[in-house]
Tab-separated table of C-alpha atoms in Angstrom:
chain	number	residue	atom	x	y	z
A	1	MET	CA	0.000	0.000	0.000
A	2	ASN	CA	1.497	3.331	-1.101
A	3	VAL	CA	0.606	6.010	1.446
A	4	LEU	CA	0.698	9.731	0.788
A	5	VAL	CA	1.628	11.468	4.044
A	6	VAL	CA	0.373	15.046	4.316
A	7	ASN	CA	2.018	17.029	7.108
A	8	ALA	CA	0.639	20.565	7.160
A	9	GLY	CA	2.530	22.854	9.535
A	10	SER	CA	1.631	26.361	10.636
A	11	SER	CA	3.206	27.786	7.455
A	12	SER	CA	4.638	24.846	5.495
A	13	LEU	CA	3.447	21.697	3.759
A	14	LYS	CA	5.442	18.438	3.713
A	15	LEU	CA	4.393	15.727	1.277
A	16	ARG	CA	5.867	12.257	1.054
A	17	VAL	CA	4.792	8.987	-0.580
A	18	LEU	CA	5.936	5.870	1.272
A	19	GLY	CA	5.930	2.407	-0.256
A	20	GLU	CA	4.977	-0.753	1.602
A	21	ASP	CA	8.449	-1.061	3.174
A	22	ASP	CA	8.482	2.683	4.009
A	23	THR	CA	10.791	3.471	1.108
A	24	VAL	CA	10.395	7.129	0.153
A	25	LEU	CA	8.999	7.058	-3.390
A	26	ALA	CA	8.491	10.813	-3.746
A	27	GLU	CA	8.708	13.866	-1.503
A	28	THR	CA	8.581	17.639	-1.479
A	29	GLN	CA	8.305	20.484	1.011
A	30	VAL	CA	6.529	23.761	0.370
A	31	GLU	CA	8.032	26.323	2.745
A	32	ARG	CA	5.315	28.919	2.290
A	33	TRP	CA	1.847	27.446	1.977
A	34	SER	CA	-1.209	29.556	2.663
A	35	GLY	CA	-3.639	26.666	3.066
A	36	GLY	CA	-7.201	27.668	2.359
A	37	ASP	CA	-8.325	26.585	-1.088
A	38	GLU	CA	-4.769	26.384	-2.466
A	39	THR	CA	-4.450	22.913	-4.023
A	40	GLY	CA	-1.678	23.754	-6.514
A	41	PRO	CA	1.323	22.369	-4.570
A	42	LEU	CA	-0.431	19.063	-3.870
A	43	GLU	CA	-1.733	18.820	-7.420
A	44	ASP	CA	1.740	19.397	-8.873
A	45	PHE	CA	3.231	16.804	-6.527
A	46	LEU	CA	0.632	14.162	-7.357
A	47	ALA	CA	1.143	14.675	-11.092
A	48	ALA	CA	4.739	13.443	-10.783
A	49	ALA	CA	4.373	11.003	-7.872
A	50	PRO	CA	3.440	7.300	-8.104
A	51	ALA	CA	-0.182	6.327	-7.562
A	52	VAL	CA	-1.290	6.258	-3.935
A	53	ASP	CA	-3.690	3.868	-2.226
A	54	ALA	CA	-4.352	5.931	0.900
A	55	VAL	CA	-3.633	9.310	2.467
A	56	GLY	CA	-2.490	9.838	6.054
A	57	HIS	CA	-2.818	13.311	7.544
A	58	ARG	CA	-1.040	14.675	10.593
A	59	VAL	CA	-3.569	16.455	12.810
A	60	VAL	CA	-2.187	18.148	15.905
A	61	HIS	CA	-5.214	18.008	18.209
A	62	GLY	CA	-7.687	15.171	18.650
A	63	GLY	CA	-9.198	16.493	21.860
A	64	PRO	CA	-10.690	13.955	24.282
A	65	GLU	CA	-12.540	12.167	21.476
A	66	PHE	CA	-9.924	11.036	18.938
A	67	THR	CA	-7.548	8.617	20.650
A	68	GLY	CA	-6.392	6.747	17.558
A	69	ALA	CA	-6.161	7.000	13.784
A	70	THR	CA	-9.588	7.711	12.296
A	71	ALA	CA	-10.984	7.432	8.763
A	72	ILE	CA	-12.062	10.848	7.533
A	73	ASP	CA	-15.583	11.510	6.328
A	74	ASP	CA	-17.674	14.681	6.446
A	75	ASP	CA	-18.703	14.069	10.054
A	76	VAL	CA	-15.145	13.437	11.260
A	77	ARG	CA	-13.942	16.531	9.435
A	78	THR	CA	-16.581	18.623	11.217
A	79	ARG	CA	-15.568	17.201	14.590
A	80	ILE	CA	-11.901	17.929	13.920
A	81	GLU	CA	-12.783	21.488	12.942
A	82	ALA	CA	-14.648	21.915	16.219
A	83	LEU	CA	-11.296	21.486	18.013
A	84	THR	CA	-9.713	24.479	16.259
A	85	GLY	CA	-9.803	26.578	19.420
A	86	LEU	CA	-7.383	24.118	21.053
A	87	ALA	CA	-4.803	24.428	18.251
A	88	PRO	CA	-5.610	27.607	16.304
A	89	LEU	CA	-2.309	27.710	14.389
A	90	HIS	CA	-2.259	24.091	13.222
A	91	GLN	CA	-5.799	22.744	13.032
A	92	PRO	CA	-6.963	24.942	10.097
A	93	ARG	CA	-3.852	23.995	8.112
A	94	ALA	CA	-4.412	20.301	8.679
A	95	LEU	CA	-7.993	20.687	7.501
A	96	ALA	CA	-6.813	22.568	4.426
A	97	GLY	CA	-4.594	19.594	3.630
A	98	VAL	CA	-7.509	17.211	4.177
A	99	ASP	CA	-9.779	19.237	1.901
A	100	ALA	CA	-7.165	19.482	-0.857
A	101	ALA	CA	-6.427	15.742	-0.781
A	102	ARG	CA	-10.103	14.771	-0.738
A	103	GLN	CA	-10.740	17.049	-3.697
A	104	LEU	CA	-7.808	15.784	-5.766
A	105	LEU	CA	-8.066	12.121	-4.761
A	106	PRO	CA	-11.774	11.317	-4.615
A	107	GLY	CA	-12.395	7.752	-3.549
A	108	VAL	CA	-8.960	7.308	-1.980
A	109	PRO	CA	-9.242	6.554	1.767
A	110	GLN	CA	-8.140	9.448	3.978
A	111	VAL	CA	-7.002	8.904	7.560
A	112	ALA	CA	-6.387	11.424	10.351
A	113	CYS	CA	-3.461	10.625	12.680
A	114	PHE	CA	-3.423	12.734	15.833
A	115	ASP	CA	-0.423	14.061	17.763
A	116	THR	CA	-2.424	13.935	20.976
A	117	ALA	CA	-3.557	10.305	20.557
A	118	PHE	CA	-0.294	8.710	21.737
A	119	HIS	CA	-0.693	10.420	25.101
A	120	SER	CA	-4.272	9.245	25.615
A	121	THR	CA	-2.857	6.324	27.627
A	122	MET	CA	-1.535	8.616	30.364
A	123	PRO	CA	-3.051	7.912	33.785
A	124	ALA	CA	-5.429	10.385	35.372
A	125	ALA	CA	-2.749	11.482	37.838
A	126	ALA	CA	-0.680	12.720	34.882
A	127	THR	CA	-3.504	14.384	32.961
A	128	THR	CA	-5.543	16.102	35.669
A	129	TYR	CA	-5.053	19.757	36.572
A	130	ALA	CA	-5.546	20.789	40.192
A	131	VAL	CA	-8.105	23.437	39.300
A	132	PRO	CA	-11.793	23.631	40.301
A	133	ALA	CA	-13.672	20.509	39.215
A	134	ALA	CA	-16.422	22.656	37.699
A	135	TRP	CA	-13.866	24.159	35.314
A	136	ARG	CA	-12.512	20.765	34.333
A	137	ARG	CA	-15.973	19.421	33.580
A	138	LYS	CA	-17.210	22.478	31.684
A	139	TRP	CA	-14.222	22.916	29.386
A	140	ASP	CA	-12.572	19.459	29.314
A	141	LEU	CA	-9.486	20.908	30.955
A	142	ARG	CA	-6.711	18.316	31.030
A	143	ARG	CA	-3.176	17.691	29.861
A	144	TYR	CA	-3.273	16.339	26.309
A	145	GLY	CA	0.380	16.330	25.270
A	146	PHE	CA	1.696	16.777	21.736
A	147	HIS	CA	4.407	15.541	19.333
A	148	GLY	CA	2.836	12.125	19.877
A	149	LEU	CA	3.569	10.844	16.382
A	150	SER	CA	7.251	11.662	16.816
A	151	HIS	CA	7.447	10.255	20.347
A	152	ALA	CA	5.667	7.054	19.296
A	153	TYR	CA	8.107	6.409	16.453
A	154	ALA	CA	11.276	7.483	18.275
A	155	SER	CA	10.597	5.506	21.450
A	156	ARG	CA	9.610	2.351	19.559
A	157	HIS	CA	12.415	2.521	16.980
A	158	ALA	CA	15.075	3.233	19.592
A	159	ALA	CA	13.897	0.307	21.729
A	160	GLU	CA	14.117	-1.941	18.671
A	161	LEU	CA	17.603	-0.708	17.778
A	162	ALA	CA	18.795	-1.061	21.353
A	163	GLY	CA	17.252	-4.510	21.780
A	164	LEU	CA	15.312	-3.339	24.841
A	165	PRO	CA	11.703	-4.486	24.484
A	166	GLY	CA	9.456	-3.136	27.217
A	167	ALA	CA	12.023	-0.466	28.133
A	168	ARG	CA	11.376	2.596	30.243
A	169	VAL	CA	12.094	5.345	27.711
A	170	VAL	CA	12.349	9.112	27.882
A	171	SER	CA	11.948	10.488	24.375
A	172	CYS	CA	13.272	14.016	23.754
A	173	HIS	CA	11.680	15.701	20.722
A	174	LEU	CA	13.788	18.833	20.416
A	175	GLY	CA	13.178	21.250	17.598
A	176	SER	CA	11.520	24.632	17.262
A	177	GLY	CA	8.858	23.089	19.451
A	178	ALA	CA	10.115	20.743	22.138
A	179	SER	CA	8.655	18.174	24.489
A	180	LEU	CA	9.521	15.040	26.420
A	181	ALA	CA	7.555	11.836	26.796
A	182	ALA	CA	7.839	9.103	29.406
A	183	VAL	CA	7.100	5.806	27.663
A	184	ALA	CA	6.706	2.479	29.474
A	185	ASP	CA	6.459	-0.652	27.335
A	186	GLY	CA	5.405	1.432	24.331
A	187	ARG	CA	2.734	3.462	26.156
A	188	SER	CA	2.932	7.136	27.091
A	189	VAL	CA	2.596	7.641	30.836
A	190	ASP	CA	3.637	11.301	31.057
A	191	THR	CA	4.735	14.228	28.920
A	192	THR	CA	5.793	17.851	29.333
A	193	MET	CA	3.246	19.653	27.157
A	194	GLY	CA	-0.243	20.142	28.507
A	195	PHE	CA	-3.587	21.593	27.459
A	196	THR	CA	-1.716	23.503	24.762
A	197	PRO	CA	1.744	23.177	23.167
A	198	LEU	CA	2.943	26.157	25.229
A	199	ALA	CA	3.702	24.127	28.341
A	200	GLY	CA	6.850	22.332	29.389
A	201	LEU	CA	10.355	22.942	28.048
A	202	VAL	CA	11.847	26.208	26.860
A	203	MET	CA	11.409	26.273	23.078
A	204	ALA	CA	12.586	28.443	20.197
A	205	THR	CA	9.971	31.164	20.646
A	206	ARG	CA	7.560	29.576	23.155
A	207	SER	CA	7.910	30.129	26.864
A	208	GLY	CA	7.351	26.675	28.268
A	209	ASP	CA	6.163	26.523	31.867
A	210	VAL	CA	5.422	29.885	33.468
A	211	ASP	CA	3.913	30.652	36.865
A	212	PRO	CA	0.177	31.161	36.142
A	213	GLY	CA	0.146	33.844	38.815
A	214	LEU	CA	2.624	35.830	36.726
A	215	LEU	CA	0.219	35.757	33.782
A	216	VAL	CA	-2.660	36.907	35.987
A	217	TRP	CA	-0.441	39.709	37.279
A	218	LEU	CA	0.420	40.819	33.739
A	219	GLN	CA	-3.270	40.939	32.863
A	220	ARG	CA	-4.036	43.059	35.912
A	221	ALA	CA	-1.073	45.281	35.043
A	222	GLY	CA	-2.769	46.100	31.746
A	223	LEU	CA	-1.074	43.833	29.206
A	224	PRO	CA	-3.700	43.141	26.509
A	225	LEU	CA	-4.675	39.492	26.082
A	226	ASP	CA	-3.631	39.426	22.425
A	227	ASP	CA	-0.204	40.824	23.339
A	228	LEU	CA	0.161	38.238	26.096
A	229	GLU	CA	-0.620	35.409	23.676
A	230	GLU	CA	1.679	36.823	20.999
A	231	GLY	CA	4.518	37.235	23.475
A	232	LEU	CA	4.258	33.740	24.919
A	233	GLU	CA	3.979	32.071	21.505
A	234	HIS	CA	6.373	34.061	19.336
A	235	HIS	CA	8.735	36.200	21.446
A	236	SER	CA	9.615	34.011	24.426
A	237	GLY	CA	11.783	30.919	24.787
A	238	LEU	CA	15.298	31.168	23.382
A	239	ALA	CA	14.310	34.279	21.441
A	240	GLY	CA	13.114	36.084	24.542
A	241	LEU	CA	16.060	35.006	26.655
A	242	SER	CA	18.862	35.604	24.172
A	243	GLU	CA	17.437	38.535	22.199
A	244	VAL	CA	19.195	37.142	19.113
A	245	GLY	CA	16.412	34.813	17.937
A	246	GLY	CA	15.093	31.330	18.527
A	247	ASP	CA	17.613	29.319	16.481
A	248	LEU	CA	19.872	27.479	18.912
A	249	ARG	CA	22.776	27.716	16.464
A	250	ASP	CA	22.581	31.522	16.497
A	251	VAL	CA	22.343	31.546	20.276
A	252	ARG	CA	25.478	29.390	20.524
A	253	LYS	CA	27.401	31.745	18.227
A	254	ALA	CA	26.357	34.750	20.285
A	255	ALA	CA	27.311	32.990	23.525
A	256	ALA	CA	30.716	32.075	22.092
A	257	ASN	CA	31.243	35.793	21.401
A	258	GLY	CA	30.535	36.638	25.027
A	259	ASP	CA	26.895	37.730	24.792
A	260	GLU	CA	25.666	37.343	28.373
A	261	HIS	CA	22.020	37.062	27.333
A	262	ALA	CA	22.844	34.176	25.027
A	263	VAL	CA	24.898	32.483	27.742
A	264	LEU	CA	21.945	32.722	30.128
A	265	ALA	CA	19.593	31.410	27.422
A	266	LEU	CA	21.708	28.272	26.998
A	267	ARG	CA	21.836	27.716	30.750
A	268	VAL	CA	18.087	28.089	31.192
A	269	TYR	CA	17.360	25.864	28.183
A	270	GLY	CA	19.728	23.154	29.393
A	271	LEU	CA	18.550	23.241	33.007
A	272	ARG	CA	14.881	22.936	32.029
A	273	LEU	CA	15.729	20.033	29.741
A	274	ARG	CA	17.606	18.131	32.451
A	275	GLN	CA	14.875	18.836	34.991
A	276	GLY	CA	12.261	17.576	32.549
A	277	ILE	CA	14.133	14.342	31.846
A	278	ALA	CA	14.525	13.717	35.577
A	279	ALA	CA	10.806	14.356	36.096
A	280	MET	CA	9.877	11.930	33.304
A	281	THR	CA	12.215	9.365	34.889
A	282	ALA	CA	10.319	9.750	38.157
A	283	SER	CA	7.057	9.058	36.338
A	284	LEU	CA	8.596	5.859	34.948
A	285	GLY	CA	10.193	4.736	38.197
A	286	GLY	CA	13.568	4.484	36.482
A	287	LEU	CA	15.209	4.904	33.101
A	288	ASP	CA	16.525	2.320	30.631
A	289	LEU	CA	16.711	4.326	27.411
A	290	LEU	CA	17.126	8.025	26.626
A	291	VAL	CA	16.341	9.089	23.053
A	292	PHE	CA	17.114	12.348	21.227
A	293	THR	CA	15.178	13.231	18.078
A	294	GLY	CA	14.017	16.312	16.138
A	295	GLY	CA	16.151	18.937	14.425
A	296	VAL	CA	18.011	20.031	17.576
A	297	GLY	CA	18.056	16.596	19.183
A	298	GLU	CA	19.589	14.993	16.104
A	299	HIS	CA	22.140	17.646	15.186
A	300	ASP	CA	23.350	19.407	18.348
A	301	ALA	CA	26.054	17.143	19.773
A	302	GLU	CA	27.047	19.746	22.372
A	303	LEU	CA	23.534	19.832	23.796
A	304	ARG	CA	23.447	16.045	24.053
A	305	ALA	CA	26.832	15.997	25.800
A	306	ASP	CA	25.871	18.718	28.272
A	307	THR	CA	22.553	17.034	28.998
A	308	ALA	CA	24.181	13.669	29.594
A	309	ALA	CA	26.801	15.202	31.883
A	310	GLY	CA	24.043	16.677	34.020
A	311	LEU	CA	22.264	13.324	34.242
A	312	ALA	CA	25.221	11.262	35.394
A	313	PHE	CA	23.390	10.667	38.690
A	314	LEU	CA	20.848	8.619	36.692
A	315	GLY	CA	23.600	6.446	35.232
A	316	VAL	CA	23.903	8.274	31.896
A	317	ASP	CA	27.412	8.070	30.439
A	318	LEU	CA	28.000	9.449	26.950
A	319	ASP	CA	30.800	8.350	24.601
A	320	ALA	CA	32.242	11.487	22.992
A	321	GLU	CA	33.425	9.620	19.900
A	322	ARG	CA	29.997	8.071	19.314
A	323	ASN	CA	28.130	11.356	19.805
A	324	THR	CA	27.473	11.895	16.090
A	325	GLY	CA	24.879	10.817	13.549
A	326	ALA	CA	21.319	9.527	13.695
A	327	ASP	CA	19.996	6.043	14.462
A	328	SER	CA	23.048	5.322	16.566
A	329	ARG	CA	23.946	4.590	20.179
A	330	ILE	CA	25.968	7.405	21.732
A	331	SER	CA	26.396	6.067	25.277
A	332	THR	CA	29.336	4.032	26.507
A	333	ASP	CA	29.078	0.263	26.691
A	334	GLY	CA	29.045	0.495	30.476
A	335	SER	CA	26.349	3.194	30.720
A	336	ALA	CA	23.446	2.125	32.929
A	337	VAL	CA	21.163	4.041	30.572
A	338	ALA	CA	21.370	3.445	26.819
A	339	VAL	CA	21.358	6.744	24.923
A	340	TRP	CA	20.368	6.835	21.266
A	341	VAL	CA	19.877	9.438	18.552
A	342	VAL	CA	16.976	8.651	16.220
A	343	GLU	CA	15.987	10.422	13.029
A	344	ALA	CA	12.529	11.994	13.344
A	345	ARG	CA	10.161	10.071	11.073
A	346	GLU	CA	6.611	11.144	11.768
A	347	ASP	CA	5.841	10.085	8.213
A	348	VAL	CA	6.643	6.442	8.995
A	349	GLU	CA	4.362	6.530	12.035
A	350	ILE	CA	1.533	8.138	10.061
A	351	ALA	CA	1.862	5.580	7.269
A	352	ALA	CA	1.900	2.714	9.786
A	353	GLN	CA	-1.211	3.968	11.560
A	354	THR	CA	-2.962	4.510	8.222
A	355	ARG	CA	-2.196	0.977	7.015
A	356	ALA	CA	-3.156	-0.571	10.360
A	357	LEU	CA	-6.548	1.145	10.333
A	358	LEU	CA	-7.357	0.346	6.710
A	359	ASN	CA	-6.158	-3.263	7.008
A	360	ALA	CA	-8.020	-3.968	10.250
A	361	PRO	CA	-10.158	-7.113	9.772
A	362	ASP	CA	-13.155	-5.552	11.537
A	363	ARG	CA	-13.060	-2.309	9.548
A	364	LYS	CA	-16.295	-1.437	7.809
A	365	PRO	CA	-15.925	-1.001	4.014
């Protein structure tokens, strides 16, 4: 089964056709895609790509309802659209991708694969906010978690490579957005993001965890709500700390030149990351396997080394000579915790979920 994977980001569109053995048969990335009714990029791609048997779409938010891959029809599309308020940057783009694919490939099965679904296995203790019960019931307030497609693939693939079935894994998805997942025997039991993708680690331009009382104070001090949202989403994180931008490479260059703001940014970023990994380890009751993935996780050897050095108390011991490349072990042979770098392959996870749903023996035609 050839699967077209449609990954619509907040401003980009990634398209990839995977064959039955996950060989990449065709791919392209549109850096600036407006969404809406714009079908041109997908139409051009399909004209040159091999025929596809199914389409798998990445959808960021499944809310409390969608806890697994779901075949898309008009009703499902409407229910996904109803969740737009929970992911206003990403949900409309995903739906634009769905609409374009359904228009250009009528009759081809379309499947929604949700980033939140992987975390639906988290226990109530990990998902429940200590806020008034009336609020929780009225607005379905809970921790959902995100980057689930990446965490699912990275934790499973790393366990396979390491020969550690049933391992206690902390998966580190580090990119422009960043989150951790605690995975026990293939199931998510905790994660750092929450009701929205703003929570948890320091990110490129997102704040991560902030004292809610501080936000209330800012509102009372007169900061408009729109400015508060804009600041937390687009001007915080590494960008807000360093004042040179959210790209970790630029922050490192500035720090190397003595910029004190950049130096502080690196320290805050690294400390929050180590704290998060330790917290995920507590949720697991121990740690067998630590996995780095995502653009930063795969390519920043210095970050991996610094993180490992700060986690020596957990038994993490990195091998400096191995600390390069993807899909490789970078810990020493004697390390109590195996440390691996895994290439981010959300597309493989989406294709696998799409095939599993469509090949299910009890699926209705």
